[in-house]
PDB file of C-alpha atoms and ligand atoms in Angstrom:
ATOM      1  CA  MET E  28      40.886  -9.089 -81.920  1.00 38.00           C
ATOM      2  CA  ALA E  29      41.636 -12.795 -81.816  1.00 35.00           C
ATOM      3  CA  ILE E  30      41.318 -14.234 -78.357  1.00 36.00           C
ATOM      4  CA  THR E  31      41.543 -17.984 -77.892  1.00 37.00           C
ATOM      5  CA  ASP E  32      39.104 -19.968 -75.774  1.00 41.00           C
ATOM      6  CA  ALA E  33      41.925 -20.856 -73.384  1.00 42.00           C
ATOM      7  CA  THR E  34      42.770 -17.177 -72.971  1.00 43.00           C
ATOM      8  CA  GLU E  35      39.140 -16.316 -72.375  1.00 47.00           C
ATOM      9  CA  THR E  36      38.840 -19.026 -69.748  1.00 48.00           C
ATOM     10  CA  GLN E  37      41.964 -17.838 -67.960  1.00 51.00           C
ATOM     11  CA  ALA E  38      40.833 -14.204 -68.240  1.00 50.00           C
ATOM     12  CA  GLY E  39      37.463 -15.177 -66.766  1.00 52.00           C
ATOM     13  CA  ALA E  40      39.167 -16.864 -63.823  1.00 51.00           C
ATOM     14  CA  ASP E  41      41.401 -13.823 -63.269  1.00 56.00           C
ATOM     15  CA  VAL E  42      38.412 -11.486 -63.348  1.00 57.00           C
ATOM     16  CA  ALA E  43      36.568 -13.603 -60.796  1.00 49.00           C
ATOM     17  CA  ALA E  44      39.615 -13.599 -58.520  1.00 54.00           C
ATOM     18  CA  VAL E  45      40.064  -9.839 -58.737  1.00 63.00           C
ATOM     19  CA  GLN E  46      36.387  -9.044 -58.380  1.00 65.00           C
ATOM     20  CA  GLY E  47      36.288 -10.932 -55.125  1.00 67.00           C
ATOM     21  CA  ALA E  48      38.392  -8.091 -53.707  1.00 88.00           C
ATOM     22  CA  TRP E  49      36.303  -5.248 -55.158  1.00 95.00           C
ATOM     23  CA  PRO E  50      33.360  -3.752 -53.259  1.00 94.00           C
ATOM     24  CA  PHE E  51      31.279  -3.688 -56.472  1.00 95.00           C
ATOM     25  CA  GLU E  52      30.440  -5.966 -59.351  1.00 95.00           C
ATOM     26  CA  ALA E  53      32.109  -5.428 -62.747  1.00 96.00           C
ATOM     27  CA  LYS E  54      30.629  -7.123 -65.807  1.00 96.00           C
ATOM     28  CA  PRO E  55      32.727  -6.955 -69.006  1.00 97.00           C
ATOM     29  CA  LEU E  56      31.092  -5.192 -71.959  1.00 96.00           C
ATOM     30  CA  SER E  57      33.390  -6.505 -74.691  1.00 95.00           C
ATOM     31  CA  PRO E  58      36.479  -8.714 -75.014  1.00 94.00           C
ATOM     32  CA  LEU E  59      38.548  -5.593 -75.745  1.00 95.00           C
ATOM     33  CA  MET E  60      37.552  -3.184 -72.967  1.00 97.00           C
ATOM     34  CA  GLY E  61      34.750  -1.780 -70.872  1.00 98.00           C
ATOM     35  CA  ALA E  62      32.815  -3.059 -67.876  1.00 98.00           C
ATOM     36  CA  GLU E  63      29.463  -2.246 -66.344  1.00 97.00           C
ATOM     37  CA  VAL E  64      29.782  -1.499 -62.652  1.00 96.00           C
ATOM     38  CA  PHE E  65      26.972  -2.316 -60.268  1.00 95.00           C
ATOM     39  CA  GLY E  66      26.769  -1.615 -56.549  1.00 95.00           C
ATOM     40  CA  LEU E  67      28.681   1.667 -56.517  1.00 97.00           C
ATOM     41  CA  ASP E  68      26.790   4.898 -55.721  1.00 97.00           C
ATOM     42  CA  ALA E  69      28.923   7.827 -56.881  1.00 98.00           C
ATOM     43  CA  ALA E  70      26.707  10.271 -54.952  1.00 97.00           C
ATOM     44  CA  GLN E  71      27.938   8.821 -51.636  1.00 97.00           C
ATOM     45  CA  PRO E  72      31.393   9.274 -50.084  1.00 96.00           C
ATOM     46  CA  ILE E  73      33.707   6.360 -50.886  1.00 96.00           C
ATOM     47  CA  SER E  74      36.532   4.864 -48.822  1.00 96.00           C
ATOM     48  CA  ASP E  75      40.167   4.862 -49.916  1.00 96.00           C
ATOM     49  CA  ALA E  76      39.833   1.115 -50.513  1.00 95.00           C
ATOM     50  CA  THR E  77      36.891   1.659 -52.867  1.00 96.00           C
ATOM     51  CA  ARG E  78      38.793   4.413 -54.682  1.00 97.00           C
ATOM     52  CA  ASP E  79      41.748   2.061 -55.147  1.00 96.00           C
ATOM     53  CA  ALA E  80      39.397  -0.670 -56.399  1.00 97.00           C
ATOM     54  CA  VAL E  81      37.935   1.729 -58.998  1.00 97.00           C
ATOM     55  CA  LEU E  82      41.437   2.608 -60.197  1.00 97.00           C
ATOM     56  CA  ASP E  83      42.311  -1.095 -60.290  1.00 96.00           C
ATOM     57  CA  ALA E  84      39.186  -1.796 -62.350  1.00 97.00           C
ATOM     58  CA  LEU E  85      40.037   1.117 -64.632  1.00 98.00           C
ATOM     59  CA  ASN E  86      43.520  -0.317 -65.241  1.00 97.00           C
ATOM     60  CA  ARG E  87      41.887  -3.612 -66.162  1.00 96.00           C
ATOM     61  CA  TYR E  88      38.888  -2.450 -68.232  1.00 98.00           C
ATOM     62  CA  LYS E  89      39.870   1.076 -69.382  1.00 98.00           C
ATOM     63  CA  VAL E  90      36.184   2.124 -69.498  1.00 98.00           C
ATOM     64  CA  LEU E  91      33.858   1.761 -66.500  1.00 98.00           C
ATOM     65  CA  VAL E  92      30.125   2.319 -66.882  1.00 98.00           C
ATOM     66  CA  LEU E  93      28.476   3.073 -63.540  1.00 98.00           C
ATOM     67  CA  ARG E  94      24.778   2.365 -64.070  1.00 95.00           C
ATOM     68  CA  ASP E  95      21.799   3.991 -62.397  1.00 94.00           C
ATOM     69  CA  GLN E  96      23.533   7.063 -60.983  1.00 97.00           C
ATOM     70  CA  ASP E  97      21.737  10.207 -59.786  1.00 97.00           C
ATOM     71  CA  LEU E  98      24.322  12.973 -59.571  1.00 96.00           C
ATOM     72  CA  THR E  99      24.215  16.698 -59.000  1.00 95.00           C
ATOM     73  CA  PRO E 100      27.205  18.594 -60.431  1.00 95.00           C
ATOM     74  CA  ALA E 101      28.522  19.079 -56.884  1.00 95.00           C
ATOM     75  CA  ALA E 102      28.264  15.339 -56.163  1.00 96.00           C
ATOM     76  CA  GLN E 103      30.051  14.523 -59.417  1.00 97.00           C
ATOM     77  CA  ALA E 104      32.833  16.956 -58.519  1.00 96.00           C
ATOM     78  CA  ASP E 105      33.145  15.422 -55.038  1.00 97.00           C
ATOM     79  CA  PHE E 106      33.347  11.891 -56.444  1.00 98.00           C
ATOM     80  CA  THR E 107      35.888  12.939 -59.078  1.00 97.00           C
ATOM     81  CA  ARG E 108      38.054  14.658 -56.455  1.00 96.00           C
ATOM     82  CA  CYS E 109      38.612  11.253 -54.806  1.00 97.00           C
ATOM     83  CA  PHE E 110      40.851  10.352 -57.754  1.00 97.00           C
ATOM     84  CA  GLY E 111      42.961  13.501 -57.953  1.00 96.00           C
ATOM     85  CA  GLU E 112      42.955  17.153 -58.878  1.00 95.00           C
ATOM     86  CA  LEU E 113      40.110  18.396 -61.075  1.00 95.00           C
ATOM     87  CA  GLU E 114      40.923  20.223 -64.310  1.00 87.00           C
ATOM     88  CA  GLN E 115      39.364  23.511 -65.316  1.00 80.00           C
ATOM     89  CA  HIS E 116      38.283  23.825 -68.958  1.00 75.00           C
ATOM     90  CA  VAL E 117      40.600  25.913 -71.133  1.00 75.00           C
ATOM     91  CA  ASN E 118      37.506  27.218 -72.921  1.00 71.00           C
ATOM     92  CA  ARG E 119      35.891  29.433 -70.257  1.00 65.00           C
ATOM     93  CA  GLU E 120      32.496  29.115 -71.982  1.00 64.00           C
ATOM     94  CA  PHE E 121      32.481  25.487 -70.876  1.00 61.00           C
ATOM     95  CA  ARG E 122      33.126  26.083 -67.189  1.00 58.00           C
ATOM     96  CA  GLY E 123      29.822  25.281 -65.514  1.00 60.00           C
ATOM     97  CA  ALA E 124      28.071  28.187 -63.843  1.00 56.00           C
ATOM     98  CA  GLY E 125      27.488  26.441 -60.501  1.00 76.00           C
ATOM     99  CA  VAL E 126      30.579  24.229 -60.206  1.00 88.00           C
ATOM    100  CA  PRO E 127      33.285  25.492 -62.597  1.00 88.00           C
ATOM    101  CA  GLU E 128      35.125  22.144 -62.684  1.00 91.00           C
ATOM    102  CA  VAL E 129      31.995  20.445 -64.085  1.00 94.00           C
ATOM    103  CA  HIS E 130      31.946  21.127 -67.810  1.00 92.00           C
ATOM    104  CA  PRO E 131      28.599  20.980 -69.624  1.00 90.00           C
ATOM    105  CA  VAL E 132      28.869  18.963 -72.845  1.00 91.00           C
ATOM    106  CA  ASN E 133      25.782  19.642 -74.949  1.00 91.00           C
ATOM    107  CA  ASN E 134      24.398  20.607 -78.338  1.00 91.00           C
ATOM    108  CA  LEU E 135      22.470  23.681 -77.140  1.00 91.00           C
ATOM    109  CA  ASP E 136      22.736  27.060 -78.837  1.00 89.00           C
ATOM    110  CA  GLU E 137      22.664  30.460 -77.098  1.00 88.00           C
ATOM    111  CA  ASN E 138      18.853  30.148 -76.798  1.00 90.00           C
ATOM    112  CA  ASP E 139      19.122  26.683 -75.215  1.00 90.00           C
ATOM    113  CA  LYS E 140      17.764  25.072 -78.377  1.00 93.00           C
ATOM    114  CA  PRO E 141      19.335  21.915 -79.883  1.00 92.00           C
ATOM    115  CA  ALA E 142      21.694  22.789 -82.741  1.00 90.00           C
ATOM    116  CA  ARG E 143      24.577  21.479 -84.796  1.00 84.00           C
ATOM    117  CA  GLY E 144      28.042  22.909 -84.467  1.00 72.00           C
ATOM    118  CA  ARG E 145      28.544  22.957 -80.686  1.00 71.00           C
ATOM    119  CA  ASN E 146      31.495  21.087 -79.139  1.00 72.00           C
ATOM    120  CA  ILE E 147      32.508  19.850 -82.577  1.00 78.00           C
ATOM    121  CA  GLY E 148      36.040  19.102 -81.412  1.00 80.00           C
ATOM    122  CA  ASN E 149      34.502  16.211 -79.451  1.00 87.00           C
ATOM    123  CA  TYR E 150      33.726  14.453 -82.741  1.00 89.00           C
ATOM    124  CA  SER E 151      37.434  14.024 -83.573  1.00 93.00           C
ATOM    125  CA  TRP E 152      39.527  11.277 -81.980  1.00 97.00           C
ATOM    126  CA  HIS E 153      41.415  12.734 -79.029  1.00 97.00           C
ATOM    127  CA  THR E 154      42.596  12.119 -75.500  1.00 97.00           C
ATOM    128  CA  ASP E 155      41.485  14.755 -73.022  1.00 96.00           C
ATOM    129  CA  LYS E 156      43.941  17.501 -72.056  1.00 95.00           C
ATOM    130  CA  SER E 157      46.932  16.046 -73.889  1.00 96.00           C
ATOM    131  CA  TYR E 158      47.889  19.682 -74.611  1.00 96.00           C
ATOM    132  CA  MET E 159      48.607  20.186 -70.896  1.00 95.00           C
ATOM    133  CA  PRO E 160      51.972  19.506 -69.201  1.00 96.00           C
ATOM    134  CA  LEU E 161      50.196  17.020 -66.890  1.00 96.00           C
ATOM    135  CA  PRO E 162      47.440  15.546 -69.072  1.00 97.00           C
ATOM    136  CA  SER E 163      44.343  13.828 -67.810  1.00 97.00           C
ATOM    137  CA  LEU E 164      44.317  10.505 -65.988  1.00 98.00           C
ATOM    138  CA  ALA E 165      40.588   9.978 -66.448  1.00 98.00           C
ATOM    139  CA  THR E 166      37.394  11.658 -67.561  1.00 98.00           C
ATOM    140  CA  LEU E 167      33.998  11.142 -65.919  1.00 98.00           C
ATOM    141  CA  LEU E 168      30.961  11.832 -68.095  1.00 98.00           C
ATOM    142  CA  TYR E 169      27.457  11.695 -66.641  1.00 98.00           C
ATOM    143  CA  ALA E 170      24.331  11.499 -68.801  1.00 97.00           C
ATOM    144  CA  VAL E 171      21.934  14.313 -67.846  1.00 96.00           C
ATOM    145  CA  GLN E 172      19.670  14.196 -70.909  1.00 96.00           C
ATOM    146  CA  LEU E 173      19.952  11.828 -73.868  1.00 96.00           C
ATOM    147  CA  PRO E 174      18.451  11.816 -77.354  1.00 95.00           C
ATOM    148  CA  PRO E 175      15.945   8.988 -78.025  1.00 95.00           C
ATOM    149  CA  ASP E 176      18.573   7.172 -80.131  1.00 94.00           C
ATOM    150  CA  GLY E 177      22.277   7.551 -80.795  1.00 94.00           C
ATOM    151  CA  GLY E 178      24.606  10.147 -79.334  1.00 95.00           C
ATOM    152  CA  ASP E 179      27.114   7.351 -78.710  1.00 97.00           C
ATOM    153  CA  THR E 180      30.726   7.675 -77.568  1.00 98.00           C
ATOM    154  CA  GLU E 181      33.526   5.595 -79.096  1.00 98.00           C
ATOM    155  CA  PHE E 182      36.772   4.531 -77.466  1.00 98.00           C
ATOM    156  CA  ALA E 183      39.893   3.261 -79.262  1.00 98.00           C
ATOM    157  CA  ASP E 184      42.440   1.147 -77.397  1.00 98.00           C
ATOM    158  CA  MET E 185      45.942   2.578 -77.878  1.00 98.00           C
ATOM    159  CA  GLU E 186      47.516  -0.306 -75.958  1.00 98.00           C
ATOM    160  CA  ALA E 187      45.998  -2.917 -78.273  1.00 98.00           C
ATOM    161  CA  ALA E 188      46.920  -0.846 -81.347  1.00 98.00           C
ATOM    162  CA  TYR E 189      50.523  -0.452 -80.227  1.00 98.00           C
ATOM    163  CA  ALA E 190      50.778  -4.167 -79.512  1.00 98.00           C
ATOM    164  CA  GLU E 191      49.770  -4.931 -83.114  1.00 98.00           C
ATOM    165  CA  LEU E 192      52.586  -2.859 -84.646  1.00 98.00           C
ATOM    166  CA  PRO E 193      55.583  -4.727 -86.090  1.00 98.00           C
ATOM    167  CA  GLU E 194      58.552  -4.826 -83.712  1.00 98.00           C
ATOM    168  CA  ALA E 195      60.769  -2.778 -86.051  1.00 98.00           C
ATOM    169  CA  ARG E 196      58.103  -0.064 -86.197  1.00 98.00           C
ATOM    170  CA  LYS E 197      57.882   0.031 -82.422  1.00 98.00           C
ATOM    171  CA  GLN E 198      61.636   0.620 -82.267  1.00 98.00           C
ATOM    172  CA  ASP E 199      61.398   3.450 -84.820  1.00 98.00           C
ATOM    173  CA  LEU E 200      58.598   5.169 -82.915  1.00 98.00           C
ATOM    174  CA  GLN E 201      60.117   4.790 -79.457  1.00 98.00           C
ATOM    175  CA  PRO E 202      62.298   7.951 -79.423  1.00 98.00           C
ATOM    176  CA  LEU E 203      59.725  10.310 -80.991  1.00 98.00           C
ATOM    177  CA  ARG E 204      57.907  13.088 -79.174  1.00 98.00           C
ATOM    178  CA  LEU E 205      54.708  14.775 -80.383  1.00 98.00           C
ATOM    179  CA  TRP E 206      53.710  18.375 -79.849  1.00 98.00           C
ATOM    180  CA  HIS E 207      50.157  18.827 -78.564  1.00 97.00           C
ATOM    181  CA  SER E 208      48.400  22.155 -79.012  1.00 91.00           C
ATOM    182  CA  TRP E 209      44.982  23.472 -78.005  1.00 90.00           C
ATOM    183  CA  GLU E 210      45.338  26.168 -80.692  1.00 87.00           C
ATOM    184  CA  ARG E 211      46.187  23.693 -83.475  1.00 86.00           C
ATOM    185  CA  SER E 212      43.519  21.245 -82.277  1.00 84.00           C
ATOM    186  CA  ARG E 213      40.849  23.954 -82.646  1.00 85.00           C
ATOM    187  CA  GLU E 214      42.005  24.659 -86.195  1.00 85.00           C
ATOM    188  CA  LYS E 215      42.044  20.990 -87.147  1.00 83.00           C
ATOM    189  CA  SER E 216      38.513  20.337 -85.889  1.00 80.00           C
ATOM    190  CA  GLY E 217      37.087  23.516 -87.454  1.00 80.00           C
ATOM    191  CA  SER E 218      36.182  24.993 -84.064  1.00 79.00           C
ATOM    192  CA  ARG E 219      36.321  28.692 -83.205  1.00 83.00           C
ATOM    193  CA  HIS E 220      39.975  29.719 -83.092  1.00 88.00           C
ATOM    194  CA  ALA E 221      41.737  29.808 -79.726  1.00 87.00           C
ATOM    195  CA  THR E 222      41.648  33.155 -77.953  1.00 89.00           C
ATOM    196  CA  ASP E 223      44.783  34.918 -76.728  1.00 88.00           C
ATOM    197  CA  GLN E 224      43.759  34.012 -73.172  1.00 90.00           C
ATOM    198  CA  GLU E 225      43.420  30.327 -74.087  1.00 87.00           C
ATOM    199  CA  LYS E 226      46.797  30.323 -75.856  1.00 87.00           C
ATOM    200  CA  GLN E 227      48.314  31.841 -72.729  1.00 89.00           C
ATOM    201  CA  ASP E 228      46.561  29.288 -70.493  1.00 87.00           C
ATOM    202  CA  ALA E 229      47.532  26.278 -72.643  1.00 86.00           C
ATOM    203  CA  PRO E 230      50.738  26.819 -74.656  1.00 90.00           C
ATOM    204  CA  PRO E 231      51.883  23.807 -76.752  1.00 93.00           C
ATOM    205  CA  VAL E 232      53.665  20.971 -74.950  1.00 97.00           C
ATOM    206  CA  ASN E 233      55.377  17.823 -76.175  1.00 97.00           C
ATOM    207  CA  HIS E 234      54.968  14.269 -74.875  1.00 98.00           C
ATOM    208  CA  PRO E 235      56.390  10.894 -75.892  1.00 98.00           C
ATOM    209  CA  LEU E 236      54.526   9.290 -78.805  1.00 98.00           C
ATOM    210  CA  VAL E 237      54.921   5.938 -77.047  1.00 98.00           C
ATOM    211  CA  ARG E 238      54.195   6.293 -73.345  1.00 98.00           C
ATOM    212  CA  THR E 239      54.197   3.724 -70.571  1.00 98.00           C
ATOM    213  CA  HIS E 240      50.914   3.446 -68.699  1.00 98.00           C
ATOM    214  CA  PRO E 241      51.768   4.137 -65.042  1.00 97.00           C
ATOM    215  CA  GLY E 242      49.099   1.740 -63.772  1.00 96.00           C
ATOM    216  CA  THR E 243      49.905  -1.284 -65.933  1.00 97.00           C
ATOM    217  CA  GLY E 244      53.473  -0.739 -67.167  1.00 98.00           C
ATOM    218  CA  ARG E 245      52.279  -1.376 -70.740  1.00 98.00           C
ATOM    219  CA  LYS E 246      53.251   0.755 -73.710  1.00 98.00           C
ATOM    220  CA  VAL E 247      50.598   2.753 -75.551  1.00 98.00           C
ATOM    221  CA  LEU E 248      50.391   5.178 -78.466  1.00 98.00           C
ATOM    222  CA  TYR E 249      49.719   8.715 -77.240  1.00 98.00           C
ATOM    223  CA  LEU E 250      48.415  10.915 -80.050  1.00 98.00           C
ATOM    224  CA  GLY E 251      44.971  12.217 -81.162  1.00 96.00           C
ATOM    225  CA  ASN E 252      43.532  15.432 -82.544  1.00 95.00           C
ATOM    226  CA  HIS E 253      45.335  17.627 -80.019  1.00 95.00           C
ATOM    227  CA  SER E 254      48.699  16.382 -81.354  1.00 97.00           C
ATOM    228  CA  SER E 255      50.092  18.585 -84.084  1.00 96.00           C
ATOM    229  CA  HIS E 256      53.514  17.399 -85.291  1.00 97.00           C
ATOM    230  CA  VAL E 257      56.670  15.462 -84.387  1.00 98.00           C
ATOM    231  CA  ASP E 258      59.346  17.268 -82.415  1.00 98.00           C
ATOM    232  CA  GLY E 259      62.387  17.949 -84.632  1.00 98.00           C
ATOM    233  CA  TRP E 260      60.663  16.884 -87.865  1.00 98.00           C
ATOM    234  CA  PRO E 261      59.255  19.043 -90.681  1.00 98.00           C
ATOM    235  CA  VAL E 262      55.642  19.737 -89.733  1.00 96.00           C
ATOM    236  CA  GLU E 263      54.093  18.038 -92.775  1.00 97.00           C
ATOM    237  CA  ARG E 264      56.116  14.856 -92.292  1.00 98.00           C
ATOM    238  CA  GLY E 265      55.012  14.690 -88.659  1.00 97.00           C
ATOM    239  CA  GLU E 266      51.374  15.331 -89.571  1.00 96.00           C
ATOM    240  CA  ALA E 267      51.534  12.478 -92.084  1.00 98.00           C
ATOM    241  CA  LEU E 268      52.922  10.101 -89.442  1.00 98.00           C
ATOM    242  CA  ILE E 269      50.216  11.082 -86.945  1.00 98.00           C
ATOM    243  CA  ASP E 270      47.517  10.583 -89.599  1.00 97.00           C
ATOM    244  CA  GLU E 271      48.872   7.187 -90.568  1.00 98.00           C
ATOM    245  CA  LEU E 272      49.184   5.903 -86.992  1.00 98.00           C
ATOM    246  CA  GLN E 273      45.810   7.259 -85.972  1.00 98.00           C
ATOM    247  CA  THR E 274      44.094   5.659 -88.966  1.00 98.00           C
ATOM    248  CA  PHE E 275      45.712   2.365 -88.013  1.00 98.00           C
ATOM    249  CA  ALA E 276      44.889   2.679 -84.309  1.00 98.00           C
ATOM    250  CA  THR E 277      41.208   3.543 -84.782  1.00 98.00           C
ATOM    251  CA  GLN E 278      40.264   0.514 -86.878  1.00 98.00           C
ATOM    252  CA  ASP E 279      37.146  -1.367 -85.814  1.00 97.00           C
ATOM    253  CA  GLN E 280      39.027  -4.099 -83.970  1.00 98.00           C
ATOM    254  CA  PHE E 281      40.410  -1.527 -81.495  1.00 98.00           C
ATOM    255  CA  ILE E 282      37.083   0.210 -80.801  1.00 98.00           C
ATOM    256  CA  TYR E 283      34.364  -0.107 -78.183  1.00 98.00           C
ATOM    257  CA  ARG E 284      31.249   1.970 -78.820  1.00 98.00           C
ATOM    258  CA  HIS E 285      29.198   3.004 -75.805  1.00 98.00           C
ATOM    259  CA  THR E 286      25.457   3.427 -76.217  1.00 97.00           C
ATOM    260  CA  TRP E 287      24.282   5.569 -73.340  1.00 98.00           C
ATOM    261  CA  LYS E 288      21.479   4.686 -70.944  1.00 97.00           C
ATOM    262  CA  PRO E 289      19.819   7.145 -68.537  1.00 96.00           C
ATOM    263  CA  GLY E 290      21.770   7.233 -65.275  1.00 96.00           C
ATOM    264  CA  ASP E 291      25.085   6.210 -66.848  1.00 97.00           C
ATOM    265  CA  MET E 292      28.292   7.718 -65.637  1.00 98.00           C
ATOM    266  CA  VAL E 293      31.222   6.588 -67.747  1.00 98.00           C
ATOM    267  CA  ILE E 294      34.782   6.775 -66.447  1.00 98.00           C
ATOM    268  CA  TRP E 295      37.554   6.277 -68.990  1.00 98.00           C
ATOM    269  CA  ASP E 296      41.323   6.150 -68.900  1.00 98.00           C
ATOM    270  CA  ASN E 297      42.796   8.929 -71.042  1.00 98.00           C
ATOM    271  CA  ARG E 298      46.288   7.469 -70.697  1.00 98.00           C
ATOM    272  CA  CYS E 299      45.564   4.552 -73.018  1.00 98.00           C
ATOM    273  CA  LEU E 300      42.443   5.499 -75.020  1.00 98.00           C
ATOM    274  CA  LEU E 301      41.339   7.885 -77.711  1.00 98.00           C
ATOM    275  CA  HIS E 302      37.656   8.787 -77.713  1.00 98.00           C
ATOM    276  CA  ARG E 303      35.154  10.718 -79.777  1.00 97.00           C
ATOM    277  CA  ALA E 304      31.464  11.547 -79.787  1.00 94.00           C
ATOM    278  CA  VAL E 305      29.478   9.975 -82.626  1.00 94.00           C
ATOM    279  CA  ALA E 306      27.145  12.246 -84.593  1.00 90.00           C
ATOM    280  CA  ASN E 307      24.510   9.531 -84.926  1.00 91.00           C
ATOM    281  CA  PHE E 308      21.515  11.519 -83.733  1.00 92.00           C
ATOM    282  CA  GLU E 309      19.485  14.475 -84.985  1.00 92.00           C
ATOM    283  CA  MET E 310      21.474  17.243 -83.351  1.00 92.00           C
ATOM    284  CA  ASP E 311      19.184  20.050 -84.445  1.00 91.00           C
ATOM    285  CA  LYS E 312      16.148  18.224 -83.074  1.00 94.00           C
ATOM    286  CA  HIS E 313      17.122  16.375 -79.908  1.00 95.00           C
ATOM    287  CA  VAL E 314      18.976  17.500 -76.802  1.00 95.00           C
ATOM    288  CA  ARG E 315      22.060  15.687 -75.528  1.00 95.00           C
ATOM    289  CA  ILE E 316      23.509  16.940 -72.233  1.00 94.00           C
ATOM    290  CA  LEU E 317      26.326  15.338 -70.295  1.00 96.00           C
ATOM    291  CA  ASN E 318      28.338  16.699 -67.387  1.00 96.00           C
ATOM    292  CA  ARG E 319      32.069  16.188 -67.596  1.00 96.00           C
ATOM    293  CA  THR E 320      34.785  16.191 -64.956  1.00 96.00           C
ATOM    294  CA  VAL E 321      38.456  15.549 -65.631  1.00 96.00           C
ATOM    295  CA  VAL E 322      41.127  14.229 -63.265  1.00 97.00           C
ATOM    296  CA  ARG E 323      44.684  15.448 -63.767  1.00 97.00           C
ATOM    297  CA  GLY E 324      47.294  12.725 -64.285  1.00 96.00           C
ATOM    298  CA  ASP E 325      51.067  12.310 -64.225  1.00 95.00           C
ATOM    299  CA  LEU E 326      53.808  13.463 -66.575  1.00 97.00           C
ATOM    300  CA  PRO E 327      53.765  11.032 -69.543  1.00 98.00           C
ATOM    301  CA  VAL E 328      56.968   8.983 -69.775  1.00 98.00           C
TER     302      VAL E 328
HETATM  303 FE1  FE2 S 417      37.003  14.509 -74.812  1.00 53.95          FE
END
């Protein structure tokens, strides 16, 4: 993404001004998005002012990487609860045994051995919980055990992608609504089919294709693997539009790739990002375990 020197200088000044008001340090990870956060211990209770500063930083950077954390599942749940209501997992297999709102994300088989084929839906571009009436505001993912290399997570900026569309295209897309479906998402990613209980828990919903981010007022594309088709259109025509837009919006210039370090907890904004896990490690040899919590958001408009 082309950013002029003058813009960078101004952005740097703005960051310095804002950071003066935050009770932690935020160091940008790329010109597009992402910041490392230092001086914030997620295992300790935080004040309302600190919570607001985290949300402010999230609006600015979209992805926050809290380094050097040491979190039990209960502590992660407590920290997450500061930002809103926690989501249960639709897939009951992924509700953690100790704290059900903390979802284990791993590549372990039924014998706790590393294997391919677990959580494969995570390897498709998606935004968490878009199949719910009130989809996710943010996801928090904490590294419990990492492979020696790889196991990255990629994020695609749906605000930057939308901004790059021609004006006439933006006008055409504005009135459209997409259906999002847990059942269809499972089929598309090749996962085990949804159970009757899951279909009952998460029936399809529709949301605007172009939504306005409630924290920034900016327009973003809201799509991903959980989206199935366009409301009022023949299914195949809608699928083709989703494919085309998603291919456009996940080009390299809109992506930040996170390489995990031990102790990382990554917080990302599901309202303006797609994300996916990257299969760049030996899944049948090395263990990758992360604990996930999800904060419920507002009705997309
Ligand atoms: Fe996800």
